[in-house]
Amino acid sequence: MESRVVECAERLVAWFAPWPSCAVALSGGVDSAVVASAAHQALGDRAVAFTGESPSLARAELEAAAETARRIGIRHEIIPTHEGARNAYRANAADRCYHCKSELYERIDGELARGVGELAAAVVVNGANLDDLHDYRPGMDAARERDVRSPLAESAMTKEDVRSVARLWGLAVWDKPASPCLASRVAYGEEVTPERLARIERAESLLRELGFIPARVRLHGGEMARIEVEAGQVTRVCQSDIRERVLERLTALGFRFVTVDLGGFRSGSLNALVPLEGPRSDRNTP
């Protein structure tokens, strides 16, 4: 097993060898952290990481991205993104991620065009892994349109491989649960607004304070919070003292109805509302 992990790590670092420089879209999660580390190992100062700052990214995730970059040693640029100014993004159709990623990649391209870090000729890379190619990922369309590469997927690395390599390299985020952007908590077809994202962020922060990790607060109808915690924690979140505290805080945040999903935490559960052949679908894309 260890030899396979070492092989994966070496293959990933070698992926960067042909490139004179590189820009990494760093989110703060384990996937992009491994990509950033590999890029830094291969290219040193010729690699730079970019993180987009906007209401859709929880403050804790922005801080995590900055800390990850610091530990890796890679140069890190935080750039404002304005996906909320895009009507198609706010409309929150099933292809919302396409518009968000388009904004991010355009901003990164703009920074590179200005010669940030003398990386104008850099390849831009993301943290998509092999498993991601089998899920509904409209953001991958934005990557393809802008020639953004996916070193993990191209190196045939699964999520399990990524975590193993992260652990091998001593990255603190090796076991960090996935944490997509806050907009992913808003049911498709319901408008994404800064106010709604802030409500969701505060609600999830409370659940983390209470020890529920991972946890999601899904917004339905603009008024109903659907809480997801791991199946083994559903009973605990419904205990009277915790239930009353959660209900009080979430009601104060503006949620009229507060519910707990008995099915437990399921990453990307709102994708169940997407038709099999949705717009810009990435299903079965190699």
PDB file of N, CA and C in Angstrom, residues 96-185:
ATOM      1  N   ARG A  96     -25.016  26.203 -11.782  1.00  0.00           N
ATOM      2  CA  ARG A  96     -24.479  27.350 -11.042  1.00  0.00           C
ATOM      3  C   ARG A  96     -22.961  27.297 -10.924  1.00  0.00           C
ATOM      4  N   CYS A  97     -22.421  26.122 -10.653  1.00  0.00           N
ATOM      5  CA  CYS A  97     -20.969  26.002 -10.464  1.00  0.00           C
ATOM      6  C   CYS A  97     -20.200  26.407 -11.715  1.00  0.00           C
ATOM      7  N   TYR A  98     -20.815  26.236 -12.862  1.00  0.00           N
ATOM      8  CA  TYR A  98     -20.153  26.655 -14.105  1.00  0.00           C
ATOM      9  C   TYR A  98     -19.865  28.149 -14.062  1.00  0.00           C
ATOM     10  N   HIS A  99     -20.834  28.926 -13.635  1.00  0.00           N
ATOM     11  CA  HIS A  99     -20.684  30.384 -13.625  1.00  0.00           C
ATOM     12  C   HIS A  99     -19.721  30.831 -12.528  1.00  0.00           C
ATOM     13  N   CYS A 100     -19.717  30.123 -11.408  1.00  0.00           N
ATOM     14  CA  CYS A 100     -18.790  30.446 -10.323  1.00  0.00           C
ATOM     15  C   CYS A 100     -17.351  30.156 -10.741  1.00  0.00           C
ATOM     16  N   LYS A 101     -17.128  28.976 -11.306  1.00  0.00           N
ATOM     17  CA  LYS A 101     -15.779  28.620 -11.740  1.00  0.00           C
ATOM     18  C   LYS A 101     -15.319  29.495 -12.901  1.00  0.00           C
ATOM     19  N   SER A 102     -16.244  29.867 -13.777  1.00  0.00           N
ATOM     20  CA  SER A 102     -15.880  30.767 -14.874  1.00  0.00           C
ATOM     21  C   SER A 102     -15.340  32.077 -14.324  1.00  0.00           C
ATOM     22  N   GLU A 103     -16.015  32.598 -13.317  1.00  0.00           N
ATOM     23  CA  GLU A 103     -15.570  33.838 -12.679  1.00  0.00           C
ATOM     24  C   GLU A 103     -14.182  33.656 -12.064  1.00  0.00           C
ATOM     25  N   LEU A 104     -13.984  32.573 -11.345  1.00  0.00           N
ATOM     26  CA  LEU A 104     -12.692  32.333 -10.698  1.00  0.00           C
ATOM     27  C   LEU A 104     -11.571  32.226 -11.721  1.00  0.00           C
ATOM     28  N   TYR A 105     -11.784  31.426 -12.755  1.00  0.00           N
ATOM     29  CA  TYR A 105     -10.720  31.225 -13.737  1.00  0.00           C
ATOM     30  C   TYR A 105     -10.440  32.497 -14.530  1.00  0.00           C
ATOM     31  N   GLU A 106     -11.480  33.279 -14.793  1.00  0.00           N
ATOM     32  CA  GLU A 106     -11.264  34.551 -15.486  1.00  0.00           C
ATOM     33  C   GLU A 106     -10.445  35.500 -14.618  1.00  0.00           C
ATOM     34  N   ARG A 107     -10.722  35.506 -13.323  1.00  0.00           N
ATOM     35  CA  ARG A 107      -9.952  36.374 -12.416  1.00  0.00           C
ATOM     36  C   ARG A 107      -8.498  35.916 -12.331  1.00  0.00           C
ATOM     37  N   ILE A 108      -8.287  34.615 -12.282  1.00  0.00           N
ATOM     38  CA  ILE A 108      -6.913  34.105 -12.252  1.00  0.00           C
ATOM     39  C   ILE A 108      -6.192  34.470 -13.543  1.00  0.00           C
ATOM     40  N   ASP A 109      -6.865  34.278 -14.679  1.00  0.00           N
ATOM     41  CA  ASP A 109      -6.258  34.649 -15.963  1.00  0.00           C
ATOM     42  C   ASP A 109      -5.905  36.128 -15.981  1.00  0.00           C
ATOM     43  N   GLY A 110      -6.784  36.944 -15.390  1.00  0.00           N
ATOM     44  CA  GLY A 110      -6.521  38.376 -15.343  1.00  0.00           C
ATOM     45  C   GLY A 110      -5.287  38.701 -14.523  1.00  0.00           C
ATOM     46  N   GLU A 111      -5.131  38.007 -13.401  1.00  0.00           N
ATOM     47  CA  GLU A 111      -3.943  38.209 -12.569  1.00  0.00           C
ATOM     48  C   GLU A 111      -2.680  37.791 -13.314  1.00  0.00           C
ATOM     49  N   LEU A 112      -2.762  36.678 -14.024  1.00  0.00           N
ATOM     50  CA  LEU A 112      -1.601  36.203 -14.774  1.00  0.00           C
ATOM     51  C   LEU A 112      -1.261  37.148 -15.915  1.00  0.00           C
ATOM     52  N   ALA A 113      -2.298  37.713 -16.542  1.00  0.00           N
ATOM     53  CA  ALA A 113      -2.061  38.661 -17.632  1.00  0.00           C
ATOM     54  C   ALA A 113      -1.344  39.908 -17.127  1.00  0.00           C
ATOM     55  N   ARG A 114      -1.574  40.239 -15.851  1.00  0.00           N
ATOM     56  CA  ARG A 114      -0.884  41.386 -15.257  1.00  0.00           C
ATOM     57  C   ARG A 114       0.546  41.038 -14.849  1.00  0.00           C
ATOM     58  N   GLY A 115       0.904  39.768 -15.019  1.00  0.00           N
ATOM     59  CA  GLY A 115       2.271  39.361 -14.717  1.00  0.00           C
ATOM     60  C   GLY A 115       2.533  39.089 -13.261  1.00  0.00           C
ATOM     61  N   VAL A 116       1.501  38.667 -12.503  1.00  0.00           N
ATOM     62  CA  VAL A 116       1.694  38.364 -11.089  1.00  0.00           C
ATOM     63  C   VAL A 116       2.720  37.243 -10.951  1.00  0.00           C
ATOM     64  N   GLY A 117       3.771  37.519 -10.241  1.00  0.00           N
ATOM     65  CA  GLY A 117       4.799  36.514 -10.031  1.00  0.00           C
ATOM     66  C   GLY A 117       5.523  36.111 -11.293  1.00  0.00           C
ATOM     67  N   GLU A 118       5.466  36.965 -12.328  1.00  0.00           N
ATOM     68  CA  GLU A 118       6.110  36.648 -13.602  1.00  0.00           C
ATOM     69  C   GLU A 118       5.632  35.296 -14.130  1.00  0.00           C
ATOM     70  N   LEU A 119       4.318  35.033 -13.989  1.00  0.00           N
ATOM     71  CA  LEU A 119       3.773  33.734 -14.386  1.00  0.00           C
ATOM     72  C   LEU A 119       2.800  33.844 -15.549  1.00  0.00           C
ATOM     73  N   ALA A 120       3.010  34.794 -16.444  1.00  0.00           N
ATOM     74  CA  ALA A 120       2.049  35.025 -17.515  1.00  0.00           C
ATOM     75  C   ALA A 120       1.829  33.797 -18.387  1.00  0.00           C
ATOM     76  N   ALA A 121       2.809  32.914 -18.498  1.00  0.00           N
ATOM     77  CA  ALA A 121       2.684  31.746 -19.367  1.00  0.00           C
ATOM     78  C   ALA A 121       2.279  30.492 -18.603  1.00  0.00           C
ATOM     79  N   ALA A 122       1.869  30.661 -17.349  1.00  0.00           N
ATOM     80  CA  ALA A 122       1.599  29.507 -16.489  1.00  0.00           C
ATOM     81  C   ALA A 122       0.413  28.688 -16.970  1.00  0.00           C
ATOM     82  N   VAL A 123       0.455  27.401 -16.645  1.00  0.00           N
ATOM     83  CA  VAL A 123      -0.720  26.560 -16.775  1.00  0.00           C
ATOM     84  C   VAL A 123      -1.532  26.743 -15.495  1.00  0.00           C
ATOM     85  N   VAL A 124      -2.844  26.796 -15.636  1.00  0.00           N
ATOM     86  CA  VAL A 124      -3.728  26.911 -14.474  1.00  0.00           C
ATOM     87  C   VAL A 124      -4.274  25.519 -14.169  1.00  0.00           C
ATOM     88  N   VAL A 125      -4.243  25.134 -12.903  1.00  0.00           N
ATOM     89  CA  VAL A 125      -4.689  23.790 -12.522  1.00  0.00           C
ATOM     90  C   VAL A 125      -5.692  23.867 -11.373  1.00  0.00           C
ATOM     91  N   ASN A 126      -6.533  22.828 -11.283  1.00  0.00           N
ATOM     92  CA  ASN A 126      -7.499  22.745 -10.189  1.00  0.00           C
ATOM     93  C   ASN A 126      -7.305  21.446  -9.419  1.00  0.00           C
ATOM     94  N   GLY A 127      -8.190  21.182  -8.467  1.00  0.00           N
ATOM     95  CA  GLY A 127      -8.047  20.013  -7.608  1.00  0.00           C
ATOM     96  C   GLY A 127      -9.008  18.884  -7.919  1.00  0.00           C
ATOM     97  N   ALA A 128      -9.567  18.846  -9.127  1.00  0.00           N
ATOM     98  CA  ALA A 128     -10.489  17.764  -9.476  1.00  0.00           C
ATOM     99  C   ALA A 128      -9.750  16.428  -9.504  1.00  0.00           C
ATOM    100  N   ASN A 129     -10.318  15.419  -8.858  1.00  0.00           N
ATOM    101  CA  ASN A 129      -9.704  14.091  -8.866  1.00  0.00           C
ATOM    102  C   ASN A 129     -10.510  13.135  -9.741  1.00  0.00           C
ATOM    103  N   LEU A 130     -10.028  11.912  -9.858  1.00  0.00           N
ATOM    104  CA  LEU A 130     -10.654  10.953 -10.769  1.00  0.00           C
ATOM    105  C   LEU A 130     -12.104  10.677 -10.402  1.00  0.00           C
ATOM    106  N   ASP A 131     -12.416  10.607  -9.114  1.00  0.00           N
ATOM    107  CA  ASP A 131     -13.789  10.345  -8.686  1.00  0.00           C
ATOM    108  C   ASP A 131     -14.738  11.464  -9.097  1.00  0.00           C
ATOM    109  N   ASP A 132     -14.233  12.690  -9.142  1.00  0.00           N
ATOM    110  CA  ASP A 132     -15.080  13.833  -9.475  1.00  0.00           C
ATOM    111  C   ASP A 132     -15.655  13.731 -10.880  1.00  0.00           C
ATOM    112  N   LEU A 133     -14.967  13.029 -11.759  1.00  0.00           N
ATOM    113  CA  LEU A 133     -15.411  12.947 -13.146  1.00  0.00           C
ATOM    114  C   LEU A 133     -16.683  12.129 -13.298  1.00  0.00           C
ATOM    115  N   HIS A 134     -17.068  11.427 -12.249  1.00  0.00           N
ATOM    116  CA  HIS A 134     -18.262  10.581 -12.316  1.00  0.00           C
ATOM    117  C   HIS A 134     -19.441  11.189 -11.566  1.00  0.00           C
ATOM    118  N   ASP A 135     -19.299  12.436 -11.125  1.00  0.00           N
ATOM    119  CA  ASP A 135     -20.376  13.144 -10.441  1.00  0.00           C
ATOM    120  C   ASP A 135     -20.832  14.284 -11.346  1.00  0.00           C
ATOM    121  N   TYR A 136     -21.911  14.944 -10.947  1.00  0.00           N
ATOM    122  CA  TYR A 136     -22.411  16.089 -11.709  1.00  0.00           C
ATOM    123  C   TYR A 136     -21.550  17.294 -11.364  1.00  0.00           C
ATOM    124  N   ARG A 137     -20.650  17.689 -12.262  1.00  0.00           N
ATOM    125  CA  ARG A 137     -19.674  18.748 -12.001  1.00  0.00           C
ATOM    126  C   ARG A 137     -19.659  19.757 -13.139  1.00  0.00           C
ATOM    127  N   PRO A 138     -20.653  20.647 -13.221  1.00  0.00           N
ATOM    128  CA  PRO A 138     -20.668  21.636 -14.306  1.00  0.00           C
ATOM    129  C   PRO A 138     -19.467  22.558 -14.284  1.00  0.00           C
ATOM    130  N   GLY A 139     -18.814  22.705 -13.132  1.00  0.00           N
ATOM    131  CA  GLY A 139     -17.614  23.529 -13.073  1.00  0.00           C
ATOM    132  C   GLY A 139     -16.503  22.998 -13.950  1.00  0.00           C
ATOM    133  N   MET A 140     -16.539  21.705 -14.264  1.00  0.00           N
ATOM    134  CA  MET A 140     -15.521  21.133 -15.136  1.00  0.00           C
ATOM    135  C   MET A 140     -15.648  21.665 -16.558  1.00  0.00           C
ATOM    136  N   ASP A 141     -16.848  22.057 -16.963  1.00  0.00           N
ATOM    137  CA  ASP A 141     -17.014  22.677 -18.283  1.00  0.00           C
ATOM    138  C   ASP A 141     -16.250  23.989 -18.350  1.00  0.00           C
ATOM    139  N   ALA A 142     -16.341  24.771 -17.281  1.00  0.00           N
ATOM    140  CA  ALA A 142     -15.613  26.043 -17.233  1.00  0.00           C
ATOM    141  C   ALA A 142     -14.115  25.793 -17.316  1.00  0.00           C
ATOM    142  N   ALA A 143     -13.653  24.735 -16.670  1.00  0.00           N
ATOM    143  CA  ALA A 143     -12.224  24.399 -16.718  1.00  0.00           C
ATOM    144  C   ALA A 143     -11.807  24.031 -18.137  1.00  0.00           C
ATOM    145  N   ARG A 144     -12.597  23.201 -18.791  1.00  0.00           N
ATOM    146  CA  ARG A 144     -12.243  22.783 -20.154  1.00  0.00           C
ATOM    147  C   ARG A 144     -12.219  23.966 -21.110  1.00  0.00           C
ATOM    148  N   GLU A 145     -13.191  24.856 -20.963  1.00  0.00           N
ATOM    149  CA  GLU A 145     -13.266  26.007 -21.867  1.00  0.00           C
ATOM    150  C   GLU A 145     -12.060  26.922 -21.736  1.00  0.00           C
ATOM    151  N   ARG A 146     -11.424  26.903 -20.585  1.00  0.00           N
ATOM    152  CA  ARG A 146     -10.291  27.811 -20.335  1.00  0.00           C
ATOM    153  C   ARG A 146      -8.962  27.062 -20.218  1.00  0.00           C
ATOM    154  N   ASP A 147      -8.969  25.818 -20.672  1.00  0.00           N
ATOM    155  CA  ASP A 147      -7.747  24.997 -20.666  1.00  0.00           C
ATOM    156  C   ASP A 147      -7.155  24.840 -19.271  1.00  0.00           C
ATOM    157  N   VAL A 148      -8.011  24.839 -18.265  1.00  0.00           N
ATOM    158  CA  VAL A 148      -7.556  24.569 -16.900  1.00  0.00           C
ATOM    159  C   VAL A 148      -7.380  23.059 -16.761  1.00  0.00           C
ATOM    160  N   ARG A 149      -6.242  22.648 -16.261  1.00  0.00           N
ATOM    161  CA  ARG A 149      -5.927  21.225 -16.179  1.00  0.00           C
ATOM    162  C   ARG A 149      -6.222  20.665 -14.790  1.00  0.00           C
ATOM    163  N   SER A 150      -6.365  19.346 -14.732  1.00  0.00           N
ATOM    164  CA  SER A 150      -6.675  18.644 -13.480  1.00  0.00           C
ATOM    165  C   SER A 150      -5.616  17.572 -13.233  1.00  0.00           C
ATOM    166  N   PRO A 151      -4.494  17.935 -12.611  1.00  0.00           N
ATOM    167  CA  PRO A 151      -3.389  16.984 -12.426  1.00  0.00           C
ATOM    168  C   PRO A 151      -3.778  15.710 -11.680  1.00  0.00           C
ATOM    169  N   LEU A 152      -4.666  15.811 -10.693  1.00  0.00           N
ATOM    170  CA  LEU A 152      -5.058  14.620  -9.940  1.00  0.00           C
ATOM    171  C   LEU A 152      -5.796  13.636 -10.836  1.00  0.00           C
ATOM    172  N   ALA A 153      -6.801  14.124 -11.549  1.00  0.00           N
ATOM    173  CA  ALA A 153      -7.559  13.254 -12.447  1.00  0.00           C
ATOM    174  C   ALA A 153      -6.669  12.706 -13.555  1.00  0.00           C
ATOM    175  N   GLU A 154      -5.815  13.565 -14.107  1.00  0.00           N
ATOM    176  CA  GLU A 154      -4.939  13.138 -15.193  1.00  0.00           C
ATOM    177  C   GLU A 154      -3.879  12.152 -14.712  1.00  0.00           C
ATOM    178  N   SER A 155      -3.620  12.152 -13.416  1.00  0.00           N
ATOM    179  CA  SER A 155      -2.685  11.185 -12.829  1.00  0.00           C
ATOM    180  C   SER A 155      -3.421   9.973 -12.264  1.00  0.00           C
ATOM    181  N   ALA A 156      -4.722   9.869 -12.590  1.00  0.00           N
ATOM    182  CA  ALA A 156      -5.558   8.732 -12.172  1.00  0.00           C
ATOM    183  C   ALA A 156      -5.606   8.572 -10.659  1.00  0.00           C
ATOM    184  N   MET A 157      -5.655   9.696  -9.945  1.00  0.00           N
ATOM    185  CA  MET A 157      -5.707   9.654  -8.485  1.00  0.00           C
ATOM    186  C   MET A 157      -7.136   9.818  -7.985  1.00  0.00           C
ATOM    187  N   THR A 158      -7.594   8.840  -7.210  1.00  0.00           N
ATOM    188  CA  THR A 158      -8.911   8.901  -6.591  1.00  0.00           C
ATOM    189  C   THR A 158      -8.844   9.735  -5.313  1.00  0.00           C
ATOM    190  N   LYS A 159     -10.006   9.965  -4.710  1.00  0.00           N
ATOM    191  CA  LYS A 159     -10.028  10.706  -3.446  1.00  0.00           C
ATOM    192  C   LYS A 159      -9.206   9.978  -2.383  1.00  0.00           C
ATOM    193  N   GLU A 160      -9.312   8.660  -2.349  1.00  0.00           N
ATOM    194  CA  GLU A 160      -8.534   7.886  -1.379  1.00  0.00           C
ATOM    195  C   GLU A 160      -7.038   8.077  -1.615  1.00  0.00           C
ATOM    196  N   ASP A 161      -6.637   8.073  -2.882  1.00  0.00           N
ATOM    197  CA  ASP A 161      -5.224   8.302  -3.207  1.00  0.00           C
ATOM    198  C   ASP A 161      -4.772   9.676  -2.719  1.00  0.00           C
ATOM    199  N   VAL A 162      -5.628  10.671  -2.953  1.00  0.00           N
ATOM    200  CA  VAL A 162      -5.289  12.042  -2.572  1.00  0.00           C
ATOM    201  C   VAL A 162      -5.060  12.135  -1.067  1.00  0.00           C
ATOM    202  N   ARG A 163      -5.968  11.563  -0.291  1.00  0.00           N
ATOM    203  CA  ARG A 163      -5.816  11.620   1.168  1.00  0.00           C
ATOM    204  C   ARG A 163      -4.550  10.878   1.613  1.00  0.00           C
ATOM    205  N   SER A 164      -4.259   9.768   0.969  1.00  0.00           N
ATOM    206  CA  SER A 164      -3.059   9.005   1.335  1.00  0.00           C
ATOM    207  C   SER A 164      -1.792   9.799   1.054  1.00  0.00           C
ATOM    208  N   VAL A 165      -1.751  10.472  -0.092  1.00  0.00           N
ATOM    209  CA  VAL A 165      -0.584  11.284  -0.433  1.00  0.00           C
ATOM    210  C   VAL A 165      -0.477  12.474   0.520  1.00  0.00           C
ATOM    211  N   ALA A 166      -1.613  13.092   0.828  1.00  0.00           N
ATOM    212  CA  ALA A 166      -1.602  14.222   1.765  1.00  0.00           C
ATOM    213  C   ALA A 166      -1.047  13.793   3.121  1.00  0.00           C
ATOM    214  N   ARG A 167      -1.429  12.615   3.557  1.00  0.00           N
ATOM    215  CA  ARG A 167      -0.921  12.100   4.837  1.00  0.00           C
ATOM    216  C   ARG A 167       0.574  11.818   4.737  1.00  0.00           C
ATOM    217  N   LEU A 168       0.997  11.234   3.611  1.00  0.00           N
ATOM    218  CA  LEU A 168       2.418  10.957   3.391  1.00  0.00           C
ATOM    219  C   LEU A 168       3.239  12.231   3.483  1.00  0.00           C
ATOM    220  N   TRP A 169       2.709  13.316   2.926  1.00  0.00           N
ATOM    221  CA  TRP A 169       3.424  14.592   2.908  1.00  0.00           C
ATOM    222  C   TRP A 169       3.232  15.405   4.184  1.00  0.00           C
ATOM    223  N   GLY A 170       2.464  14.884   5.119  1.00  0.00           N
ATOM    224  CA  GLY A 170       2.274  15.574   6.388  1.00  0.00           C
ATOM    225  C   GLY A 170       1.373  16.788   6.314  1.00  0.00           C
ATOM    226  N   LEU A 171       0.458  16.801   5.350  1.00  0.00           N
ATOM    227  CA  LEU A 171      -0.472  17.927   5.235  1.00  0.00           C
ATOM    228  C   LEU A 171      -1.568  17.791   6.289  1.00  0.00           C
ATOM    229  N   ALA A 172      -1.789  18.843   7.051  1.00  0.00           N
ATOM    230  CA  ALA A 172      -2.753  18.799   8.155  1.00  0.00           C
ATOM    231  C   ALA A 172      -4.178  18.546   7.679  1.00  0.00           C
ATOM    232  N   VAL A 173      -4.461  18.834   6.417  1.00  0.00           N
ATOM    233  CA  VAL A 173      -5.824  18.689   5.896  1.00  0.00           C
ATOM    234  C   VAL A 173      -6.074  17.307   5.312  1.00  0.00           C
ATOM    235  N   TRP A 174      -5.182  16.351   5.548  1.00  0.00           N
ATOM    236  CA  TRP A 174      -5.298  15.049   4.883  1.00  0.00           C
ATOM    237  C   TRP A 174      -6.639  14.367   5.163  1.00  0.00           C
ATOM    238  N   ASP A 175      -7.203  14.590   6.350  1.00  0.00           N
ATOM    239  CA  ASP A 175      -8.477  13.957   6.695  1.00  0.00           C
ATOM    240  C   ASP A 175      -9.616  14.966   6.806  1.00  0.00           C
ATOM    241  N   LYS A 176      -9.421  16.147   6.269  1.00  0.00           N
ATOM    242  CA  LYS A 176     -10.456  17.183   6.355  1.00  0.00           C
ATOM    243  C   LYS A 176     -11.663  16.799   5.499  1.00  0.00           C
ATOM    244  N   PRO A 177     -12.875  16.868   6.058  1.00  0.00           N
ATOM    245  CA  PRO A 177     -14.070  16.573   5.262  1.00  0.00           C
ATOM    246  C   PRO A 177     -14.227  17.583   4.127  1.00  0.00           C
ATOM    247  N   ALA A 178     -14.828  17.139   3.039  1.00  0.00           N
ATOM    248  CA  ALA A 178     -15.093  18.045   1.921  1.00  0.00           C
ATOM    249  C   ALA A 178     -16.011  19.166   2.385  1.00  0.00           C
ATOM    250  N   SER A 179     -15.786  20.369   1.856  1.00  0.00           N
ATOM    251  CA  SER A 179     -16.615  21.512   2.240  1.00  0.00           C
ATOM    252  C   SER A 179     -16.836  22.409   1.030  1.00  0.00           C
ATOM    253  N   PRO A 180     -17.784  22.046   0.169  1.00  0.00           N
ATOM    254  CA  PRO A 180     -18.065  22.869  -1.011  1.00  0.00           C
ATOM    255  C   PRO A 180     -18.537  24.263  -0.612  1.00  0.00           C
ATOM    256  N   CYS A 181     -18.622  25.149  -1.588  1.00  0.00           N
ATOM    257  CA  CYS A 181     -18.992  26.532  -1.310  1.00  0.00           C
ATOM    258  C   CYS A 181     -20.390  26.621  -0.699  1.00  0.00           C
ATOM    259  N   LEU A 182     -20.651  27.712  -0.019  1.00  0.00           N
ATOM    260  CA  LEU A 182     -21.923  27.887   0.681  1.00  0.00           C
ATOM    261  C   LEU A 182     -23.120  27.875  -0.256  1.00  0.00           C
ATOM    262  N   ALA A 183     -22.921  28.300  -1.498  1.00  0.00           N
ATOM    263  CA  ALA A 183     -24.037  28.320  -2.446  1.00  0.00           C
ATOM    264  C   ALA A 183     -24.570  26.923  -2.716  1.00  0.00           C
ATOM    265  N   SER A 184     -23.744  25.905  -2.489  1.00  0.00           N
ATOM    266  CA  SER A 184     -24.178  24.527  -2.728  1.00  0.00           C
ATOM    267  C   SER A 184     -25.241  24.095  -1.725  1.00  0.00           C
ATOM    268  N   ARG A 185     -25.490  24.902  -0.713  1.00  0.00           N
ATOM    269  CA  ARG A 185     -26.520  24.578   0.283  1.00  0.00           C
ATOM    270  C   ARG A 185     -27.895  25.122  -0.104  1.00  0.00           C
TER     271      ARG A 185
END
